[in-house]
Every structure is written in C-alpha cells, then in structure tokens.
Amino acid sequence: MTISMYEASVPVFSTRLKALSNVLNIAEQIALDRKIDPHVFLTSRLAPDMYALTRQVQIATDHAKGAPSRLAGREVPKYEDNEASFADLQTRIAKTVDHLATFSAADMDGSDDRMIELKLGQREFSMAGMQYLLHLAMPNFYFHVTTAYDILRHNGVPLSKAIFMGSR
C-alpha cells in the first residue's frame, strides 16, 4: 500500500490550521477578558533565542502552503509577513486554508518521487517529495504549530490537548 501524498499533507495542514485558528481565538478572548494587551501574547516567546508567537504562526503557514505547492509543481504563494494582530494572523491562516482547498489528489500524484529543490537560510536542499514532506515540511509545520500553542499555554491561556487537536 502506498501513501497518498495528498492525504498525508493537505487535509492534515487544513485541520491543524483550523485548530490553530481556534487556539488564537481563545487567546484573543482571554486577552480581552483579562484586559491584557494582545501584543503581550503576540510578541511572547518561550526562550530569548526563539521566535515570538506571530512568527511561529507565519512559519507554520509557510510550510502548510509551501509543501503542497512544491509537491504539485506550483509556485508557492508569497506572504508579506507583516501580521501585527490576532486578526491579521487569522486572515493569514484563512488565506492558507483557502489555498490548500485548491489542491486535489490528482495534483499531487507522483509527487513522492518529484525532486524538491529549496533554500532555507543559507542551506540548499534537494530531496524526493516524500522525504521532503515527511522529514522536512511536516516536522517543521508541527514544531511551529506546537510552539505557538506552548507560548500561549505558558502565558496562562487555558488550553488543552483537545483544543490543540481540534476536537473542542
């Protein structure tokens, strides 16, 4: 049995981004209820050398839009990375989910062997599509979604695993 590159990516990214959107909604409501400046959450980080919440969401959406685009041989949409509010982050997530909805399984047929070439920072990568998806795109996506959740949880936002998973 072979893995469907579409099923392993697009629905997973979409579901996780919708759960992240819910996490951000809860955080925004907590900020409002507790009279906390939203920028406290948006600029928080887990450690001094880690990215803040806003950047974590930006990078998560970059992997979610980039992976299927590269696997389907499409141009990766470019976002400006200028989000400064919860509303801006919600717009970015919605735009990414909308982009994901443009893919079908047929768009990604055979992408497990397609060579993916990309540059991350100063490093250049070339790998087969399945290796790219399973060993670079998905782990990075999950790292940044989880870190966004962790930043908010660390700052007292009452989140649970069920909320992270999208079941609440």
Short mmCIF file of N, CA and C in Angstrom, two decimals:
data_model
loop_
_atom_site.label_atom_id
_atom_site.label_comp_id
_atom_site.label_asym_id
_atom_site.label_seq_id
_atom_site.Cartn_x
_atom_site.Cartn_y
_atom_site.Cartn_z
N MET A 1 0.85 -1.18 0.00
CA MET A 1 0.00 0.00 0.00
C MET A 1 0.89 1.24 0.00
N THR A 2 0.56 2.17 -0.84
CA THR A 2 1.34 3.41 -0.90
C THR A 2 0.61 4.52 -0.17
N ILE A 3 1.38 5.46 0.27
CA ILE A 3 0.81 6.61 0.96
C ILE A 3 0.34 7.63 -0.07
N SER A 4 -0.79 8.22 0.18
CA SER A 4 -1.29 9.29 -0.68
C SER A 4 -0.63 10.59 -0.22
N MET A 5 0.14 11.20 -1.09
CA MET A 5 0.82 12.44 -0.74
C MET A 5 -0.20 13.53 -0.42
N TYR A 6 -1.33 13.50 -1.11
CA TYR A 6 -2.39 14.47 -0.83
C TYR A 6 -2.94 14.25 0.58
N GLU A 7 -3.36 13.03 0.88
CA GLU A 7 -3.96 12.73 2.18
C GLU A 7 -2.99 12.96 3.34
N ALA A 8 -1.70 12.76 3.09
CA ALA A 8 -0.70 12.96 4.13
C ALA A 8 -0.36 14.43 4.34
N SER A 9 -0.87 15.30 3.48
CA SER A 9 -0.49 16.71 3.59
C SER A 9 -1.69 17.66 3.67
N VAL A 10 -2.41 17.82 2.61
CA VAL A 10 -3.44 18.87 2.53
C VAL A 10 -4.48 18.78 3.64
N PRO A 11 -5.14 17.65 3.84
CA PRO A 11 -6.13 17.60 4.94
C PRO A 11 -5.49 17.77 6.31
N VAL A 12 -4.28 17.30 6.49
CA VAL A 12 -3.59 17.44 7.77
C VAL A 12 -3.29 18.91 8.03
N PHE A 13 -2.70 19.59 7.05
CA PHE A 13 -2.42 21.01 7.20
C PHE A 13 -3.70 21.79 7.48
N SER A 14 -4.75 21.52 6.73
CA SER A 14 -6.01 22.25 6.90
C SER A 14 -6.60 22.06 8.28
N THR A 15 -6.64 20.82 8.74
CA THR A 15 -7.21 20.53 10.06
C THR A 15 -6.41 21.18 11.17
N ARG A 16 -5.11 21.06 11.10
CA ARG A 16 -4.25 21.64 12.13
C ARG A 16 -4.32 23.16 12.12
N LEU A 17 -4.41 23.78 10.94
CA LEU A 17 -4.52 25.24 10.88
C LEU A 17 -5.85 25.71 11.45
N LYS A 18 -6.91 24.97 11.22
CA LYS A 18 -8.21 25.34 11.81
C LYS A 18 -8.14 25.24 13.33
N ALA A 19 -7.45 24.23 13.84
CA ALA A 19 -7.28 24.11 15.29
C ALA A 19 -6.42 25.27 15.81
N LEU A 20 -5.38 25.64 15.07
CA LEU A 20 -4.55 26.78 15.48
C LEU A 20 -5.37 28.07 15.49
N SER A 21 -6.24 28.22 14.53
CA SER A 21 -7.12 29.38 14.49
C SER A 21 -7.97 29.45 15.76
N ASN A 22 -8.49 28.30 16.18
CA ASN A 22 -9.28 28.23 17.41
C ASN A 22 -8.43 28.60 18.63
N VAL A 23 -7.21 28.12 18.68
CA VAL A 23 -6.29 28.45 19.77
C VAL A 23 -6.09 29.96 19.84
N LEU A 24 -5.88 30.58 18.68
CA LEU A 24 -5.69 32.03 18.64
C LEU A 24 -6.95 32.78 19.05
N ASN A 25 -8.11 32.27 18.66
CA ASN A 25 -9.38 32.88 19.10
C ASN A 25 -9.50 32.87 20.62
N ILE A 26 -9.15 31.75 21.21
CA ILE A 26 -9.22 31.63 22.67
C ILE A 26 -8.25 32.62 23.31
N ALA A 27 -7.04 32.70 22.79
CA ALA A 27 -6.05 33.62 23.35
C ALA A 27 -6.50 35.06 23.24
N GLU A 28 -7.08 35.41 22.11
CA GLU A 28 -7.55 36.78 21.94
C GLU A 28 -8.67 37.09 22.93
N GLN A 29 -9.57 36.14 23.14
CA GLN A 29 -10.66 36.34 24.10
C GLN A 29 -10.13 36.46 25.53
N ILE A 30 -9.15 35.66 25.86
CA ILE A 30 -8.53 35.73 27.20
C ILE A 30 -7.88 37.10 27.39
N ALA A 31 -7.19 37.58 26.38
CA ALA A 31 -6.57 38.91 26.46
C ALA A 31 -7.64 39.97 26.72
N LEU A 32 -8.74 39.88 26.00
CA LEU A 32 -9.84 40.83 26.17
C LEU A 32 -10.45 40.72 27.57
N ASP A 33 -10.77 39.50 27.98
CA ASP A 33 -11.40 39.29 29.29
C ASP A 33 -10.51 39.73 30.45
N ARG A 34 -9.23 39.49 30.33
CA ARG A 34 -8.30 39.80 31.42
C ARG A 34 -7.63 41.17 31.26
N LYS A 35 -8.06 41.89 30.23
CA LYS A 35 -7.51 43.22 29.96
C LYS A 35 -5.99 43.18 29.79
N ILE A 36 -5.55 42.20 29.00
CA ILE A 36 -4.13 42.05 28.66
C ILE A 36 -3.94 42.61 27.26
N ASP A 37 -2.96 43.46 27.09
CA ASP A 37 -2.63 43.96 25.76
C ASP A 37 -2.34 42.75 24.87
N PRO A 38 -3.05 42.56 23.74
CA PRO A 38 -2.82 41.40 22.87
C PRO A 38 -1.36 41.25 22.43
N HIS A 39 -0.65 42.36 22.35
CA HIS A 39 0.75 42.29 21.92
C HIS A 39 1.63 41.54 22.92
N VAL A 40 1.16 41.43 24.16
CA VAL A 40 1.89 40.62 25.13
C VAL A 40 1.96 39.18 24.63
N PHE A 41 0.83 38.66 24.17
CA PHE A 41 0.80 37.30 23.63
C PHE A 41 1.52 37.23 22.28
N LEU A 42 1.23 38.16 21.41
CA LEU A 42 1.77 38.12 20.05
C LEU A 42 3.29 38.20 20.00
N THR A 43 3.88 38.85 20.98
CA THR A 43 5.34 39.02 20.99
C THR A 43 6.03 38.10 21.99
N SER A 44 5.28 37.25 22.65
CA SER A 44 5.87 36.32 23.62
C SER A 44 6.61 35.20 22.91
N ARG A 45 7.62 34.71 23.60
CA ARG A 45 8.42 33.59 23.09
C ARG A 45 8.74 32.68 24.25
N LEU A 46 9.12 31.45 23.96
CA LEU A 46 9.44 30.51 25.03
C LEU A 46 10.85 30.72 25.57
N ALA A 47 11.74 31.18 24.75
CA ALA A 47 13.13 31.42 25.14
C ALA A 47 13.64 32.61 24.33
N PRO A 48 14.63 33.30 24.85
CA PRO A 48 15.12 34.50 24.16
C PRO A 48 15.58 34.26 22.72
N ASP A 49 16.07 33.07 22.42
CA ASP A 49 16.57 32.80 21.07
C ASP A 49 15.52 32.13 20.17
N MET A 50 14.27 32.11 20.62
CA MET A 50 13.19 31.53 19.80
C MET A 50 12.32 32.65 19.24
N TYR A 51 11.63 32.34 18.16
CA TYR A 51 10.71 33.30 17.56
C TYR A 51 9.48 33.50 18.45
N ALA A 52 8.90 34.69 18.32
CA ALA A 52 7.67 35.03 19.03
C ALA A 52 6.47 34.34 18.38
N LEU A 53 5.34 34.41 19.07
CA LEU A 53 4.11 33.78 18.60
C LEU A 53 3.78 34.13 17.15
N THR A 54 3.81 35.41 16.82
CA THR A 54 3.45 35.83 15.47
C THR A 54 4.30 35.11 14.42
N ARG A 55 5.59 35.05 14.65
CA ARG A 55 6.49 34.41 13.69
C ARG A 55 6.25 32.90 13.63
N GLN A 56 5.91 32.30 14.76
CA GLN A 56 5.61 30.86 14.76
C GLN A 56 4.43 30.57 13.84
N VAL A 57 3.39 31.40 13.90
CA VAL A 57 2.22 31.21 13.04
C VAL A 57 2.60 31.44 11.58
N GLN A 58 3.40 32.46 11.32
CA GLN A 58 3.83 32.74 9.95
C GLN A 58 4.58 31.55 9.36
N ILE A 59 5.51 30.99 10.12
CA ILE A 59 6.30 29.88 9.61
C ILE A 59 5.43 28.63 9.44
N ALA A 60 4.52 28.39 10.36
CA ALA A 60 3.61 27.23 10.21
C ALA A 60 2.83 27.35 8.91
N THR A 61 2.28 28.52 8.64
CA THR A 61 1.51 28.70 7.40
C THR A 61 2.42 28.63 6.18
N ASP A 62 3.66 29.07 6.31
CA ASP A 62 4.59 28.95 5.19
C ASP A 62 4.79 27.49 4.80
N HIS A 63 4.96 26.62 5.78
CA HIS A 63 5.13 25.19 5.47
C HIS A 63 3.84 24.59 4.92
N ALA A 64 2.70 25.02 5.46
CA ALA A 64 1.42 24.48 5.00
C ALA A 64 1.11 24.87 3.56
N LYS A 65 1.47 26.07 3.16
CA LYS A 65 1.21 26.48 1.78
C LYS A 65 2.33 26.03 0.84
N GLY A 66 3.54 25.93 1.40
CA GLY A 66 4.70 25.61 0.57
C GLY A 66 4.77 24.15 0.16
N ALA A 67 4.52 23.26 1.08
CA ALA A 67 4.68 21.83 0.79
C ALA A 67 3.77 21.36 -0.35
N PRO A 68 2.46 21.55 -0.26
CA PRO A 68 1.61 21.09 -1.37
C PRO A 68 1.94 21.80 -2.68
N SER A 69 2.27 23.08 -2.59
CA SER A 69 2.61 23.82 -3.81
C SER A 69 3.82 23.20 -4.49
N ARG A 70 4.87 22.97 -3.73
CA ARG A 70 6.08 22.38 -4.31
C ARG A 70 5.81 20.97 -4.83
N LEU A 71 5.06 20.19 -4.06
CA LEU A 71 4.77 18.81 -4.47
C LEU A 71 3.93 18.77 -5.74
N ALA A 72 3.06 19.75 -5.93
CA ALA A 72 2.22 19.81 -7.14
C ALA A 72 2.91 20.54 -8.28
N GLY A 73 4.10 21.05 -8.05
CA GLY A 73 4.82 21.77 -9.09
C GLY A 73 4.29 23.17 -9.33
N ARG A 74 3.66 23.74 -8.32
CA ARG A 74 3.11 25.10 -8.43
C ARG A 74 4.03 26.10 -7.75
N GLU A 75 3.83 27.35 -8.11
CA GLU A 75 4.52 28.45 -7.44
C GLU A 75 3.98 28.56 -6.01
N VAL A 76 4.88 28.76 -5.06
CA VAL A 76 4.48 28.93 -3.67
C VAL A 76 4.01 30.37 -3.48
N PRO A 77 2.78 30.58 -2.96
CA PRO A 77 2.32 31.95 -2.71
C PRO A 77 3.25 32.66 -1.74
N LYS A 78 3.46 33.92 -1.99
CA LYS A 78 4.32 34.72 -1.11
C LYS A 78 3.44 35.61 -0.24
N TYR A 79 3.72 35.60 1.06
CA TYR A 79 3.04 36.47 2.01
C TYR A 79 4.05 37.48 2.53
N GLU A 80 3.59 38.63 2.95
CA GLU A 80 4.49 39.70 3.35
C GLU A 80 5.06 39.56 4.76
N ASP A 81 4.53 38.69 5.58
CA ASP A 81 4.99 38.53 6.96
C ASP A 81 4.89 39.83 7.75
N ASN A 82 3.78 40.52 7.59
CA ASN A 82 3.59 41.80 8.27
C ASN A 82 2.43 41.77 9.28
N GLU A 83 2.05 40.59 9.72
CA GLU A 83 0.94 40.45 10.65
C GLU A 83 1.31 41.07 12.00
N ALA A 84 0.38 41.83 12.55
CA ALA A 84 0.65 42.53 13.81
C ALA A 84 -0.50 42.39 14.81
N SER A 85 -1.49 41.57 14.50
CA SER A 85 -2.64 41.41 15.39
C SER A 85 -3.19 39.99 15.24
N PHE A 86 -4.06 39.64 16.18
CA PHE A 86 -4.73 38.35 16.06
C PHE A 86 -5.55 38.29 14.77
N ALA A 87 -6.21 39.39 14.42
CA ALA A 87 -7.00 39.42 13.19
C ALA A 87 -6.12 39.18 11.97
N ASP A 88 -4.93 39.78 11.96
CA ASP A 88 -4.00 39.56 10.85
C ASP A 88 -3.59 38.10 10.75
N LEU A 89 -3.31 37.47 11.89
CA LEU A 89 -2.93 36.06 11.88
C LEU A 89 -4.08 35.18 11.41
N GLN A 90 -5.31 35.53 11.82
CA GLN A 90 -6.47 34.78 11.38
C GLN A 90 -6.65 34.89 9.86
N THR A 91 -6.41 36.07 9.34
CA THR A 91 -6.51 36.28 7.89
C THR A 91 -5.48 35.42 7.16
N ARG A 92 -4.27 35.40 7.71
CA ARG A 92 -3.20 34.59 7.09
C ARG A 92 -3.56 33.10 7.11
N ILE A 93 -4.06 32.64 8.24
CA ILE A 93 -4.46 31.23 8.33
C ILE A 93 -5.58 30.93 7.34
N ALA A 94 -6.59 31.80 7.28
CA ALA A 94 -7.71 31.58 6.36
C ALA A 94 -7.24 31.58 4.91
N LYS A 95 -6.33 32.47 4.58
CA LYS A 95 -5.78 32.52 3.22
C LYS A 95 -5.04 31.22 2.89
N THR A 96 -4.35 30.69 3.86
CA THR A 96 -3.62 29.44 3.65
C THR A 96 -4.59 28.27 3.50
N VAL A 97 -5.61 28.21 4.34
CA VAL A 97 -6.62 27.14 4.23
C VAL A 97 -7.32 27.24 2.87
N ASP A 98 -7.62 28.44 2.43
CA ASP A 98 -8.23 28.62 1.09
C ASP A 98 -7.30 28.11 -0.01
N HIS A 99 -6.01 28.41 0.13
CA HIS A 99 -5.02 27.93 -0.85
C HIS A 99 -5.00 26.40 -0.86
N LEU A 100 -5.02 25.80 0.32
CA LEU A 100 -4.99 24.34 0.40
C LEU A 100 -6.21 23.72 -0.28
N ALA A 101 -7.33 24.41 -0.24
CA ALA A 101 -8.56 23.90 -0.86
C ALA A 101 -8.47 23.85 -2.39
N THR A 102 -7.45 24.46 -2.96
CA THR A 102 -7.31 24.44 -4.42
C THR A 102 -6.61 23.18 -4.93
N PHE A 103 -6.17 22.32 -4.02
CA PHE A 103 -5.45 21.11 -4.41
C PHE A 103 -6.37 19.91 -4.42
N SER A 104 -6.09 18.99 -5.31
CA SER A 104 -6.78 17.71 -5.34
C SER A 104 -5.72 16.61 -5.29
N ALA A 105 -6.15 15.40 -5.05
CA ALA A 105 -5.22 14.28 -5.02
C ALA A 105 -4.49 14.16 -6.36
N ALA A 106 -5.20 14.41 -7.45
CA ALA A 106 -4.58 14.31 -8.78
C ALA A 106 -3.43 15.30 -8.95
N ASP A 107 -3.52 16.45 -8.30
CA ASP A 107 -2.45 17.45 -8.40
C ASP A 107 -1.13 16.93 -7.83
N MET A 108 -1.24 15.95 -6.93
CA MET A 108 -0.05 15.50 -6.22
C MET A 108 0.37 14.08 -6.57
N ASP A 109 -0.36 13.47 -7.51
CA ASP A 109 0.01 12.12 -7.96
C ASP A 109 1.45 12.11 -8.45
N GLY A 110 2.21 11.15 -7.99
CA GLY A 110 3.60 11.01 -8.42
C GLY A 110 4.58 11.95 -7.74
N SER A 111 4.10 12.76 -6.83
CA SER A 111 4.99 13.74 -6.20
C SER A 111 5.93 13.12 -5.19
N ASP A 112 5.68 11.86 -4.81
CA ASP A 112 6.58 11.22 -3.85
C ASP A 112 7.99 11.09 -4.41
N ASP A 113 8.14 11.02 -5.73
CA ASP A 113 9.46 10.93 -6.37
C ASP A 113 9.93 12.24 -6.99
N ARG A 114 9.05 13.24 -7.04
CA ARG A 114 9.43 14.54 -7.62
C ARG A 114 10.56 15.15 -6.80
N MET A 115 11.58 15.62 -7.47
CA MET A 115 12.70 16.25 -6.75
C MET A 115 12.29 17.66 -6.33
N ILE A 116 12.42 17.92 -5.06
CA ILE A 116 12.09 19.22 -4.48
C ILE A 116 13.40 19.94 -4.17
N GLU A 117 13.55 21.11 -4.75
CA GLU A 117 14.75 21.93 -4.55
C GLU A 117 14.30 23.17 -3.78
N LEU A 118 14.97 23.46 -2.68
CA LEU A 118 14.65 24.68 -1.95
C LEU A 118 15.84 25.14 -1.14
N LYS A 119 15.78 26.41 -0.79
CA LYS A 119 16.82 27.03 0.01
C LYS A 119 16.19 27.52 1.31
N LEU A 120 16.74 27.08 2.42
CA LEU A 120 16.29 27.52 3.74
C LEU A 120 17.48 28.18 4.41
N GLY A 121 17.40 29.49 4.56
CA GLY A 121 18.54 30.23 5.08
C GLY A 121 19.68 30.13 4.09
N GLN A 122 20.81 29.69 4.56
CA GLN A 122 21.99 29.52 3.69
C GLN A 122 22.12 28.11 3.13
N ARG A 123 21.22 27.23 3.54
CA ARG A 123 21.31 25.83 3.11
C ARG A 123 20.39 25.55 1.94
N GLU A 124 20.90 24.78 1.00
CA GLU A 124 20.12 24.34 -0.15
C GLU A 124 19.82 22.86 0.01
N PHE A 125 18.59 22.49 -0.31
CA PHE A 125 18.14 21.11 -0.18
C PHE A 125 17.64 20.60 -1.51
N SER A 126 17.87 19.33 -1.75
CA SER A 126 17.31 18.62 -2.89
C SER A 126 16.95 17.23 -2.39
N MET A 127 15.66 16.94 -2.44
CA MET A 127 15.22 15.64 -1.95
C MET A 127 13.94 15.23 -2.66
N ALA A 128 13.70 13.95 -2.63
CA ALA A 128 12.47 13.41 -3.22
C ALA A 128 11.27 13.91 -2.42
N GLY A 129 10.13 14.04 -3.08
CA GLY A 129 8.93 14.61 -2.49
C GLY A 129 8.51 13.98 -1.18
N MET A 130 8.53 12.65 -1.10
CA MET A 130 8.10 12.01 0.14
C MET A 130 9.06 12.34 1.28
N GLN A 131 10.37 12.33 1.00
CA GLN A 131 11.35 12.69 2.02
C GLN A 131 11.13 14.13 2.46
N TYR A 132 10.90 15.01 1.50
CA TYR A 132 10.66 16.43 1.80
C TYR A 132 9.43 16.58 2.71
N LEU A 133 8.32 15.93 2.33
CA LEU A 133 7.09 16.06 3.11
C LEU A 133 7.25 15.49 4.52
N LEU A 134 7.75 14.27 4.60
CA LEU A 134 7.78 13.56 5.89
C LEU A 134 8.93 13.96 6.80
N HIS A 135 10.03 14.43 6.23
CA HIS A 135 11.21 14.70 7.04
C HIS A 135 11.59 16.18 7.16
N LEU A 136 10.93 17.04 6.40
CA LEU A 136 11.23 18.46 6.50
C LEU A 136 9.96 19.29 6.72
N ALA A 137 9.02 19.20 5.78
CA ALA A 137 7.84 20.06 5.85
C ALA A 137 6.94 19.74 7.04
N MET A 138 6.56 18.50 7.22
CA MET A 138 5.64 18.15 8.32
C MET A 138 6.29 18.37 9.69
N PRO A 139 7.52 17.92 9.93
CA PRO A 139 8.10 18.18 11.26
C PRO A 139 8.22 19.68 11.56
N ASN A 140 8.60 20.47 10.57
CA ASN A 140 8.69 21.92 10.78
C ASN A 140 7.33 22.52 11.05
N PHE A 141 6.33 22.10 10.29
CA PHE A 141 4.97 22.59 10.49
C PHE A 141 4.51 22.29 11.93
N TYR A 142 4.65 21.03 12.35
CA TYR A 142 4.21 20.66 13.69
C TYR A 142 5.01 21.38 14.78
N PHE A 143 6.30 21.57 14.56
CA PHE A 143 7.11 22.29 15.53
C PHE A 143 6.56 23.69 15.77
N HIS A 144 6.26 24.41 14.70
CA HIS A 144 5.82 25.80 14.84
C HIS A 144 4.38 25.91 15.34
N VAL A 145 3.50 25.00 14.95
CA VAL A 145 2.13 24.98 15.50
C VAL A 145 2.18 24.67 17.00
N THR A 146 2.97 23.69 17.36
CA THR A 146 3.09 23.31 18.76
C THR A 146 3.72 24.43 19.58
N THR A 147 4.73 25.06 19.04
CA THR A 147 5.38 26.16 19.76
C THR A 147 4.43 27.32 19.96
N ALA A 148 3.60 27.63 18.97
CA ALA A 148 2.60 28.69 19.13
C ALA A 148 1.66 28.34 20.28
N TYR A 149 1.18 27.11 20.31
CA TYR A 149 0.32 26.63 21.41
C TYR A 149 1.07 26.77 22.74
N ASP A 150 2.30 26.31 22.77
CA ASP A 150 3.08 26.33 24.01
C ASP A 150 3.31 27.74 24.53
N ILE A 151 3.56 28.68 23.63
CA ILE A 151 3.75 30.08 24.04
C ILE A 151 2.50 30.57 24.76
N LEU A 152 1.35 30.31 24.18
CA LEU A 152 0.10 30.78 24.79
C LEU A 152 -0.19 30.06 26.09
N ARG A 153 0.04 28.77 26.11
CA ARG A 153 -0.19 27.99 27.34
C ARG A 153 0.73 28.49 28.45
N HIS A 154 1.98 28.75 28.10
CA HIS A 154 2.97 29.25 29.07
C HIS A 154 2.54 30.62 29.63
N ASN A 155 1.81 31.37 28.83
CA ASN A 155 1.36 32.70 29.24
C ASN A 155 -0.02 32.66 29.90
N GLY A 156 -0.48 31.50 30.29
CA GLY A 156 -1.69 31.39 31.09
C GLY A 156 -2.98 31.23 30.31
N VAL A 157 -2.90 31.07 29.00
CA VAL A 157 -4.13 30.84 28.24
C VAL A 157 -4.58 29.41 28.52
N PRO A 158 -5.82 29.23 28.99
CA PRO A 158 -6.29 27.90 29.39
C PRO A 158 -6.61 27.02 28.17
N LEU A 159 -5.60 26.38 27.67
CA LEU A 159 -5.73 25.49 26.51
C LEU A 159 -5.55 24.05 26.96
N SER A 160 -6.09 23.15 26.17
CA SER A 160 -5.95 21.73 26.49
C SER A 160 -5.47 20.98 25.24
N LYS A 161 -5.12 19.73 25.45
CA LYS A 161 -4.74 18.90 24.33
C LYS A 161 -5.91 18.77 23.35
N ALA A 162 -7.11 18.66 23.86
CA ALA A 162 -8.29 18.53 22.99
C ALA A 162 -8.44 19.78 22.10
N ILE A 163 -8.16 20.95 22.66
CA ILE A 163 -8.21 22.17 21.86
C ILE A 163 -7.12 22.15 20.81
N PHE A 164 -5.90 21.77 21.20
CA PHE A 164 -4.79 21.66 20.25
C PHE A 164 -5.14 20.72 19.12
N MET A 165 -5.76 19.59 19.46
CA MET A 165 -6.11 18.58 18.47
C MET A 165 -7.30 18.99 17.60
N GLY A 166 -8.02 20.02 18.04
CA GLY A 166 -9.15 20.49 17.24
C GLY A 166 -10.46 19.81 17.55
N SER A 167 -10.49 19.05 18.65
CA SER A 167 -11.73 18.34 18.98
C SER A 167 -12.63 19.15 19.90
N ARG A 168 -12.18 20.37 20.30
CA ARG A 168 -13.02 21.25 21.11
C ARG A 168 -12.90 22.66 20.60
#
